[in-house]
Amino acid sequence: QQIQEDLNKQLLDNLVSFLSRSHSEFQEKTTEWTCRMKFREIPTAALVLGVNVTDHDLTFRGVSDVLQDNITPYTALLEAKDCPGIKNLMQKLMGQLMNCDIEADSLEDEDYVHVSQNRIRCSMSSLISWYKSVTKKTDSETPSKKRNSSSRHWQSPPVVVIFKDMESFTTKVLQDFIVISSQHIHELPLVLIFGIATSPMIIHRLLPHSVSSLLCIELFQSLSCKEHLSTIIDKLLLTSRFPFKLGEKVLQVLINIFLYHDFSVQNFIKGFQLSIVEHFYSQPLSVLCCQLEDVKKRVNSLSHDQCENIRRLPSFRRYVEMQESGKQIALLTNDTFLKEETQKLLEDLHVYHENYVSILRCLHVFTSSLPKYPLGKQIRELHCACLENRVWETEEYESSLQLARMLNKTDLVTMLQQCMEILVSSSGKGFDKTIEKLKEFLTQFQNLEAEASQERDVSISSQKELQKKTDLYHLQKTLLELKESRRSKKLTKFEMLRFEVVDYIDSLVRKYLVPADTRTLHEIVYFNAAAVLRGHLNAAPRTALHTALNNPHWYLKNQALKCDGGGISNKAPDICIVYKLHLECGRLINLVDWLEAFSTVVMAAEEPNADAASSDQVDDVIHARFIRAVSELELLGFIKPSKQKTDHVARLTWGGC
Amino acid sequence: MPNLEHPAYPAADLLSLESLVPCRESQVSMLLSIFGERQQFSFPSIFIYGHTSSGKTYVMKTLLTTLQLPHVFVNCVEHFTSRLLLEEILTQLQSCSDTEQASPVHCDTFNDFVRLFKQAVVSRELQDQTLYIVLDRAEQLREMEANILPAFLRLQELTDRNVTVVLLSEIVWELFRPNVGCFEPFTMYFPDYSIGHLQKILSQNHPPEYSADFYAAYINILLGVFYMVCRDLKELQHLAALNFSKYCEPVVRGEANERDTRKLWKNIEPHLKKAMQTVYLREISSSQWERLQHDGGEPGQLKGLSAHTHVELPYYSKFLLIAAYLASYNPVRTDKRFFLKHHGKIRKTNFLKKHEKTSNHLLGPKPFPLDRLLAILYSIVDNRVAPTANIFSQITSLVTLQLLSVVGQNDQLDGPRYKCTVSLDFIRAIAR
């Protein structure tokens, strides 16, 4: 559907804008230090990107695009797999550089011919002559060209070479390239960018000192992928802009894959997109999952079947049951009434989301500063907890409230102010009262401060009195009094207020952070089929193979194959029988024994009452079938011929998986 | 000038040469006597070797340019194939004095080269002069086709022209000598510069604003700090240029005059020490260092390259790496003891185990099969791990990150074997 395509586009836009933002500072720096080239050093940027290799592609594309737009038309992206030798590297480099030149001024055909002729001879000197000719041209004639005009303030734009995956390059190639280019740095302003996935120490490991001393390395650390993820979640899930929401389990699956497996934001987004597709595909009512403005139109165009679908939703049924009888009948029979009601409910849901997000943020402000983080440090953990069930019933929530009651005043005030900001900036309508209430709290706190200072004066004066009196009895008495008064005073003023604030927050949470699956019609916008998603994203080839061989019924959908427990059915495909038999063996399998077992299993069904004489000699057909099955297993990588014993094969797998 | 006297060349040229190549007078005079006069045939090939930055390239270049001898200067690293090398020599030869446009030359074999070379020499009327071909970084020649090196050594003979090939290299001739008989070049050694030489050379190019003495004093201090760790002339020049502005600071501010060496020394010494720790190792780049000097800030805020050693890895990747490390450094027979819940009794002598461990670390990682890695992984991760495709792809991505490496045959079905290539410290950092 179009909505989904729109969403995808928005996702990617978001990501790209995010990336470009994170690299903008880097760009500024590039311009700065390319200007000052000294000695024989090649200015080099080392980009430490983290291990999420799958994301790098996009990052580098973004970087080179930005570079091309802002700084220089000459950029080349080199990958390790293209450059096994220095020759290939140079060829690739020349090709890319000259191509982007052709893009820049595609009119000059003769130049193209020249280039193609030159491509045969790929050396640095030809590169330099090319560069000279190009820069001369751009200097003399092209004030009008867009791309070059941006970089006109230097007469010679630098040539940027990006090494995508520094780790995989062979040492020799890199060394040679650096040595060569350092020889020509005066003629050819070259800038290198290394993409590093692990740690910058790799530079020292790859390059000897004599080579690395030719580089002028500056380090740039990109954002850690976890932060990246939280911004993405922040932008995609915790807004009311996108009607589509992820259910708790699905989100958990996606986050787990991210944290446990690959750290790849790209994959996270892919998973998100997949769940969108899955949702729109499997849920017939997902038509209604759209922006609020379109809801009315779509609800009105619902057919009778779709209305029935709505009636069948469990959450809607629950809703109906709570209504009075007259309304129940109307809901169940009258389509138009149902449509009106649905529209209202969807609007409710939308408002709920708006409120939910802002209150969630408020709660996060509170919980994220508590010691030990009972509700999680990141907002995504809090989000998951809130989606899962009623958050106020959990132990963690209790303990966090306990802790919140012990906060000191300055923290509390800053938190309240933060909450105020969040609520003011949010678009929800029902927050006016809340804001007022919070304001009230704040003023109370300020009053308290004033009072406290007065109090302090009082207590100091009383202490002075105390010093005057030397009577033991009086001293004791006043001390007791003082203590009591202090305790009571604190309870009455600050602590009372603190309790009040926490209770108020608690009430807000109870009011707004109701888990989504208690809301009516939540099925329309929430996607909850975690198992499906996990199956799609977290493929388990070994397990699948095992199931297929052990339990062919699973895939072949043949009732006859449904086997009973541990027995080996003879109707199963040969390879399944062989596989099951091989599971019972040890590390080395005797082929003859195996064949015998195979033939008994097969014969057991075909001729249960065959005479003993014929079973003595194994049938040729069965022999052939056996050999074929065994070679199939070998192809699948379960066994291999062993050298220790000629008539044995070695098992390559162990255990059941 | 006792050293540089030669009847063939004008005295003025020799004098300027002398000033340009300090501390290399004996080598230069040696070369000159070998070269002889312009029209005389010289030794067919000369092999010059010496440590990094002992001035081989520089001396050759200045010698040939100041005396205006016809020459070709080629770097063998840059022209990494024989074809590129030969073509480069020919193009340089053509464009050497001719103003006309050098047409692209095509030269695939040495035979062609000899023919074209003869033509070029004839066309440029160089028969009566010795032509010098200088091959810098000649050790690269060994990796080209087998005939290149011997042919260059005998170029005079082959072309029957007055040509001398000069090979510059950092390694000794004995490592070059091909097993087939070849022409022995005249070998010549450039010794390292001594500290006095370094001092002299570095002080020579002092900035014009300051007096030579002042700069010499600075160089003296600089050498005092750095000579212990670095004798590379280039590197020292670089360091001198970087730190000089800092040295001048008190003078510029008027706190000290140029003679006040003691004060200046006090000022610069800690600074240089810091520089030794950072710039010399290229922990931070020189431009960053300069910015730091301008700001006068602490270098602590600028973290060096090695400060970012921490690597963020996904949860399972960490465990995979740890498992790989265990598999690499523990012998197979201890697996049962370490990773099974109901293992046999632990050996009594602790000493033996310790001995084993150190020796394992000295021996380096051992290869292990994939299945063992997975088995260890399952036993060290608390909850159940499904052997999903993600886990397998993580192993491959660890290989591309060079944290693991594949060992042995590339038969996919045969159970690939891996090796763990990271150090104990790294594993410790991860395991935390």
Coordinates of N, CA and C in Angstrom, one line a residue, chain A residues 32-33 36 38-41 51 53 86-87 90 120-125 167-168 172 176 179-180 183-184 197-206 209 212-213 215-219 221 224-226 257-263 537-543 634-637 640 652-654 657, chain B residues 75 77-81 83-84 87-88 91 105-106 137 140 143 234-235 237-238 241-242 280-288 290-291 303-306 308-317 370-372 374-375 378 383 386-392 394 397 400-403 413-415 421:
Chain A
E32 N 38.7 22.6 7.1 CA 39.7 23.3 7.9 C 41.1 22.8 7.6
W33 N 41.2 21.5 7.7 CA 42.6 21.0 7.6 C 43.1 20.6 6.3
R36 N 45.5 23.5 5.2 CA 46.9 23.7 5.7 C 47.6 22.4 5.5
K38 N 51.0 20.6 5.0 CA 52.4 20.9 5.3 C 53.2 19.7 5.1
F39 N 54.5 19.9 5.1 CA 55.4 18.8 5.0 C 55.0 17.8 3.9
R40 N 55.2 16.5 4.3 CA 54.8 15.5 3.3 C 53.6 14.7 3.8
E41 N 52.9 15.2 4.8 CA 51.9 14.3 5.4 C 50.6 14.4 4.5
V51 N 31.0 -1.6 15.1 CA 31.1 -2.9 14.5 C 29.9 -3.1 13.6
V53 N 28.7 -3.2 10.7 CA 29.2 -3.1 9.4 C 28.1 -2.8 8.4
I86 N 47.9 -3.5 -5.6 CA 48.0 -2.1 -5.8 C 47.5 -1.7 -7.2
K87 N 47.7 -2.6 -8.1 CA 47.3 -2.3 -9.5 C 45.8 -2.1 -9.6
M90 N 44.7 1.1 -8.0 CA 44.9 2.3 -8.8 C 43.9 2.4 -9.9
I120 N 44.2 2.7 -19.7 CA 45.1 1.5 -19.9 C 46.3 1.7 -19.0
R121 N 46.8 2.9 -18.9 CA 48.0 3.2 -18.2 C 47.6 3.8 -16.8
C122 N 47.5 3.0 -15.8 CA 47.0 3.5 -14.6 C 48.2 3.8 -13.7
S123 N 48.7 4.9 -13.6 CA 49.8 5.2 -12.7 C 49.5 6.6 -12.1
M124 N 50.3 6.9 -11.1 CA 50.1 8.1 -10.4 C 50.3 9.3 -11.3
S125 N 51.3 9.2 -12.2 CA 51.7 10.3 -13.0 C 50.6 10.7 -13.9
E167 N 40.1 -2.6 7.8 CA 40.6 -3.8 8.3 C 40.9 -4.9 7.3
S168 N 40.1 -4.8 6.2 CA 40.2 -5.9 5.2 C 41.3 -5.7 4.2
K172 N 50.1 -4.6 2.5 CA 51.1 -4.1 1.4 C 50.4 -3.1 0.6
D176 N 51.9 0.7 0.1 CA 52.4 1.2 -1.2 C 51.6 2.4 -1.6
V179 N 52.7 5.4 0.4 CA 54.0 5.9 0.0 C 54.0 6.6 -1.3
I180 N 53.3 6.0 -2.2 CA 53.2 6.6 -3.5 C 52.5 8.0 -3.4
Q183 N 54.5 10.8 -2.1 CA 55.5 11.4 -3.0 C 54.9 12.5 -3.8
H184 N 53.6 12.4 -4.0 CA 53.0 13.3 -5.0 C 52.0 14.3 -4.3
A197 N 36.3 -0.1 11.8 CA 35.1 -0.7 12.5 C 35.5 -1.1 13.9
T198 N 36.7 -1.4 14.2 CA 37.1 -1.8 15.5 C 37.6 -0.7 16.3
S199 N 38.9 -0.6 16.3 CA 39.5 0.5 17.1 C 40.7 1.1 16.3
P200 N 41.0 2.3 16.6 CA 42.1 3.0 15.8 C 43.4 2.3 15.9
M201 N 43.6 1.4 16.9 CA 44.9 0.8 17.0 C 45.2 0.0 15.7
I202 N 44.2 -0.3 15.0 CA 44.4 -1.1 13.8 C 45.3 -0.4 12.8
I203 N 45.3 1.0 12.8 CA 46.2 1.7 12.0 C 47.7 1.4 12.3
H204 N 47.9 1.3 13.6 CA 49.3 1.0 14.0 C 49.6 -0.4 13.6
R205 N 48.6 -1.3 13.7 CA 48.9 -2.7 13.4 C 49.1 -2.9 11.9
L206 N 48.4 -2.2 11.1 CA 48.5 -2.4 9.7 C 49.7 -1.7 9.1
H209 N 55.8 2.2 11.2 CA 55.9 3.6 11.6 C 56.4 4.5 10.5
S212 N 53.2 5.2 8.6 CA 52.2 6.0 9.3 C 52.7 7.4 9.6
S213 N 54.0 7.6 9.6 CA 54.5 8.9 9.8 C 54.3 9.8 8.6
L215 N 51.4 10.1 7.4 CA 50.0 10.4 7.5 C 49.8 11.5 8.6
C216 N 48.8 12.2 8.4 CA 48.4 13.2 9.5 C 47.0 12.8 9.9
I217 N 46.9 12.0 10.9 CA 45.6 11.3 11.1 C 44.8 12.1 12.1
E218 N 43.6 12.3 11.9 CA 42.7 12.9 12.8 C 41.6 12.0 13.0
L219 N 41.2 11.8 14.3 CA 40.2 10.8 14.6 C 38.8 11.4 14.7
Q221 N 35.0 10.2 15.8 CA 34.2 9.1 16.4 C 32.7 9.3 16.0
S224 N 27.7 6.1 18.9 CA 27.6 4.7 19.1 C 26.2 4.3 18.6
C225 N 26.2 3.0 18.2 CA 25.0 2.6 17.5 C 23.8 2.5 18.5
K226 N 24.1 2.3 19.7 CA 23.0 2.3 20.7 C 22.3 3.6 20.8
I257 N 17.3 -8.6 18.8 CA 18.2 -8.9 17.7 C 19.3 -7.9 17.6
F258 N 18.9 -6.6 17.8 CA 19.8 -5.5 17.7 C 20.9 -5.7 18.7
L259 N 20.6 -5.9 20.0 CA 21.6 -5.9 21.0 C 22.4 -7.2 21.0
Y260 N 21.7 -8.3 20.8 CA 22.4 -9.5 20.9 C 23.2 -9.9 19.7
H261 N 22.7 -9.5 18.5 CA 23.3 -10.0 17.3 C 24.2 -9.1 16.5
D262 N 23.6 -8.0 16.0 CA 24.4 -7.3 15.0 C 24.6 -5.9 15.3
F263 N 23.9 -5.2 16.2 CA 24.1 -3.8 16.4 C 23.8 -3.0 15.1
L537 N 13.1 -13.1 10.8 CA 14.4 -12.3 10.9 C 15.5 -13.2 11.5
N538 N 15.2 -14.1 12.3 CA 16.2 -14.8 13.0 C 16.2 -16.3 12.6
A539 N 16.6 -16.4 11.3 CA 16.5 -17.7 10.7 C 17.5 -18.7 11.4
A540 N 17.0 -19.9 11.5 CA 17.9 -20.9 12.1 C 18.0 -22.1 11.2
P541 N 19.0 -22.0 10.3 CA 19.1 -23.0 9.3 C 19.3 -24.4 9.8
R542 N 20.1 -24.6 10.8 CA 20.4 -25.9 11.3 C 19.1 -26.5 11.9
T543 N 18.4 -25.7 12.7 CA 17.2 -26.3 13.2 C 16.2 -26.6 12.1
E634 N 26.0 -36.3 2.6 CA 27.3 -35.7 2.5 C 27.3 -34.3 1.9
L635 N 26.4 -34.2 0.9 CA 26.3 -32.9 0.3 C 25.8 -31.8 1.3
L636 N 24.9 -32.3 2.2 CA 24.4 -31.4 3.2 C 25.3 -31.1 4.3
G637 N 26.4 -31.8 4.3 CA 27.5 -31.5 5.3 C 27.3 -32.2 6.6
K640 N 31.3 -36.9 6.3 CA 32.3 -36.9 5.2 C 33.1 -38.2 5.3
L652 N 29.9 -35.2 11.1 CA 30.4 -33.8 11.2 C 29.6 -33.0 12.3
T653 N 28.4 -33.5 12.6 CA 27.6 -32.8 13.6 C 27.5 -33.7 14.8
W654 N 27.1 -33.0 15.9 CA 27.0 -33.7 17.1 C 25.6 -33.3 17.7
C657 N 21.1 -30.7 17.4 CA 20.6 -29.6 16.6 C 21.4 -29.5 15.3
Chain B
N75 N 61.0 6.2 -9.1 CA 60.8 5.5 -7.9 C 60.1 4.1 -8.2
V77 N 58.6 2.0 -6.2 CA 57.3 1.7 -5.5 C 56.2 2.2 -6.3
E78 N 56.4 3.4 -6.9 CA 55.3 4.1 -7.6 C 55.0 3.3 -8.9
H79 N 56.0 2.9 -9.5 CA 55.8 2.2 -10.8 C 55.9 0.7 -10.5
F80 N 54.8 0.1 -10.1 CA 54.8 -1.2 -9.5 C 54.9 -2.3 -10.5
T81 N 54.7 -2.1 -11.7 CA 54.9 -3.2 -12.7 C 56.1 -2.8 -13.6
R83 N 56.3 -2.8 -16.7 CA 55.9 -2.0 -17.9 C 55.8 -0.5 -17.5
L84 N 55.2 -0.3 -16.4 CA 55.1 1.1 -15.9 C 56.4 1.7 -15.7
E87 N 58.2 2.3 -19.1 CA 57.6 3.4 -19.8 C 57.9 4.8 -19.2
E88 N 57.9 4.7 -17.9 CA 58.2 6.0 -17.2 C 59.6 6.5 -17.5
T91 N 59.5 8.0 -21.0 CA 58.9 9.3 -21.1 C 59.8 10.4 -20.5
V105 N 54.4 6.3 -24.7 CA 55.2 5.3 -25.2 C 54.6 3.9 -24.8
H106 N 54.7 2.9 -25.6 CA 54.3 1.6 -25.2 C 55.4 0.7 -25.2
R137 N 64.4 3.0 -4.3 CA 63.7 1.8 -3.7 C 63.9 0.6 -4.6
Q140 N 62.2 -3.1 -4.7 CA 61.0 -3.5 -5.4 C 61.3 -4.3 -6.7
E143 N 60.7 -8.0 -7.0 CA 59.4 -8.6 -7.1 C 58.9 -8.6 -8.5
K234 N 64.3 12.9 8.7 CA 63.0 13.5 8.2 C 62.1 13.7 9.4
E235 N 62.0 12.7 10.3 CA 61.2 12.8 11.4 C 61.6 13.9 12.3
Q237 N 63.3 16.6 11.5 CA 63.0 17.9 10.8 C 61.5 18.2 11.1
H238 N 60.7 17.2 11.0 CA 59.3 17.5 11.2 C 59.0 17.9 12.6
A241 N 60.3 21.5 13.2 CA 59.4 22.5 12.6 C 58.1 22.7 13.5
L242 N 57.7 21.6 14.0 CA 56.4 21.6 14.8 C 56.6 22.4 16.1
Y280 N 55.2 12.0 18.1 CA 56.1 11.1 17.5 C 55.5 9.8 17.2
L281 N 54.6 9.3 18.0 CA 53.9 8.1 17.8 C 52.7 8.3 16.9
R282 N 52.5 9.5 16.5 CA 51.3 9.8 15.7 C 50.0 9.5 16.4
E283 N 50.1 9.6 17.7 CA 48.9 9.4 18.4 C 47.9 10.5 18.1
I284 N 48.4 11.7 18.0 CA 47.6 12.8 17.5 C 48.3 13.4 16.3
S285 N 47.6 14.0 15.4 CA 48.2 14.5 14.2 C 48.9 15.8 14.5
S286 N 49.7 16.2 13.5 CA 50.5 17.4 13.8 C 49.6 18.6 13.7
S287 N 48.5 18.6 12.9 CA 47.7 19.7 12.9 C 46.9 19.9 14.2
Q288 N 46.6 18.8 14.8 CA 45.9 18.9 16.1 C 46.9 19.4 17.1
E290 N 49.3 21.4 16.6 CA 49.5 22.9 16.4 C 48.3 23.6 17.0
R291 N 47.2 23.1 16.8 CA 46.0 23.8 17.3 C 46.1 23.8 18.8
K303 N 42.2 13.0 23.0 CA 42.6 11.6 23.2 C 43.3 11.1 22.0
G304 N 44.3 10.4 22.2 CA 45.1 9.9 21.1 C 44.4 8.7 20.5
L305 N 45.1 8.2 19.5 CA 44.5 7.0 18.8 C 44.3 5.8 19.7
S306 N 45.3 5.6 20.5 CA 45.3 4.4 21.3 C 44.3 4.5 22.5
H308 N 41.2 5.1 22.3 CA 39.9 4.6 21.9 C 40.0 3.1 21.7
T309 N 40.6 2.4 22.6 CA 40.7 1.0 22.4 C 39.4 0.2 22.6
H310 N 38.5 0.8 23.3 CA 37.3 0.1 23.6 C 36.5 -0.2 22.4
V311 N 36.1 -1.4 22.2 CA 35.3 -1.8 21.1 C 33.9 -2.2 21.5
E312 N 32.9 -1.7 21.0 CA 31.5 -2.1 21.3 C 31.2 -3.3 20.4
L313 N 30.7 -4.3 21.1 CA 30.3 -5.5 20.3 C 28.9 -5.9 20.8
P314 N 28.2 -6.5 19.9 CA 26.9 -7.0 20.3 C 27.1 -8.1 21.3
Y315 N 26.0 -8.4 22.0 CA 26.1 -9.3 23.2 C 26.6 -10.7 22.8
Y316 N 26.1 -11.3 21.7 CA 26.5 -12.6 21.4 C 27.9 -12.6 20.7
S317 N 28.2 -11.5 20.0 CA 29.6 -11.4 19.5 C 30.6 -11.4 20.5
L370 N 34.8 -25.2 14.0 CA 33.6 -24.4 14.3 C 32.7 -25.0 15.4
D371 N 32.6 -26.3 15.3 CA 31.7 -27.0 16.3 C 32.2 -26.8 17.7
R372 N 33.5 -26.8 17.9 CA 34.0 -26.6 19.2 C 33.7 -25.2 19.7
L374 N 31.2 -23.4 18.9 CA 29.8 -23.3 19.2 C 29.5 -24.0 20.5
A375 N 30.2 -25.1 20.7 CA 29.9 -25.9 22.0 C 30.4 -25.0 23.2
Y378 N 27.8 -22.3 23.8 CA 26.6 -22.7 24.5 C 26.9 -22.9 26.0
N383 N 21.6 -18.4 29.1 CA 20.4 -18.9 28.6 C 20.6 -19.6 27.3
A386 N 19.8 -20.1 20.3 CA 19.4 -20.9 19.1 C 20.5 -20.7 18.0
P387 N 20.9 -21.8 17.4 CA 22.0 -21.6 16.3 C 21.4 -20.9 15.1
T388 N 21.1 -19.7 15.2 CA 20.4 -19.0 14.1 C 21.5 -18.5 13.1
A389 N 20.9 -18.1 11.9 CA 21.8 -17.6 10.9 C 22.6 -16.4 11.4
N390 N 21.9 -15.7 12.3 CA 22.6 -14.5 12.8 C 23.9 -14.8 13.5
I391 N 23.9 -15.9 14.2 CA 25.1 -16.3 14.9 C 26.2 -16.6 13.9
F392 N 25.8 -17.3 12.9 CA 26.8 -17.7 11.9 C 27.4 -16.5 11.2
Q394 N 27.5 -13.6 12.3 CA 28.4 -12.9 13.2 C 29.8 -13.4 13.2
S397 N 31.4 -12.0 10.3 CA 31.7 -10.6 10.4 C 32.9 -10.4 11.3
T400 N 35.8 -10.7 9.2 CA 36.2 -9.5 8.4 C 36.7 -8.4 9.2
L401 N 36.4 -8.4 10.5 CA 37.0 -7.4 11.4 C 38.4 -7.8 11.8
Q402 N 38.8 -8.9 11.4 CA 40.1 -9.4 11.7 C 40.3 -9.7 13.2
L403 N 39.2 -10.0 13.8 CA 39.3 -10.5 15.2 C 39.5 -12.0 15.3
L413 N 32.1 -27.2 3.4 CA 31.4 -28.3 4.1 C 32.2 -29.0 5.1
D414 N 33.5 -28.8 5.0 CA 34.4 -29.6 5.8 C 34.6 -29.1 7.2
G415 N 33.7 -28.2 7.6 CA 33.9 -27.6 8.9 C 35.1 -26.7 8.9
T421 N 42.5 -14.0 17.0 CA 43.7 -13.2 16.8 C 43.8 -12.0 17.7

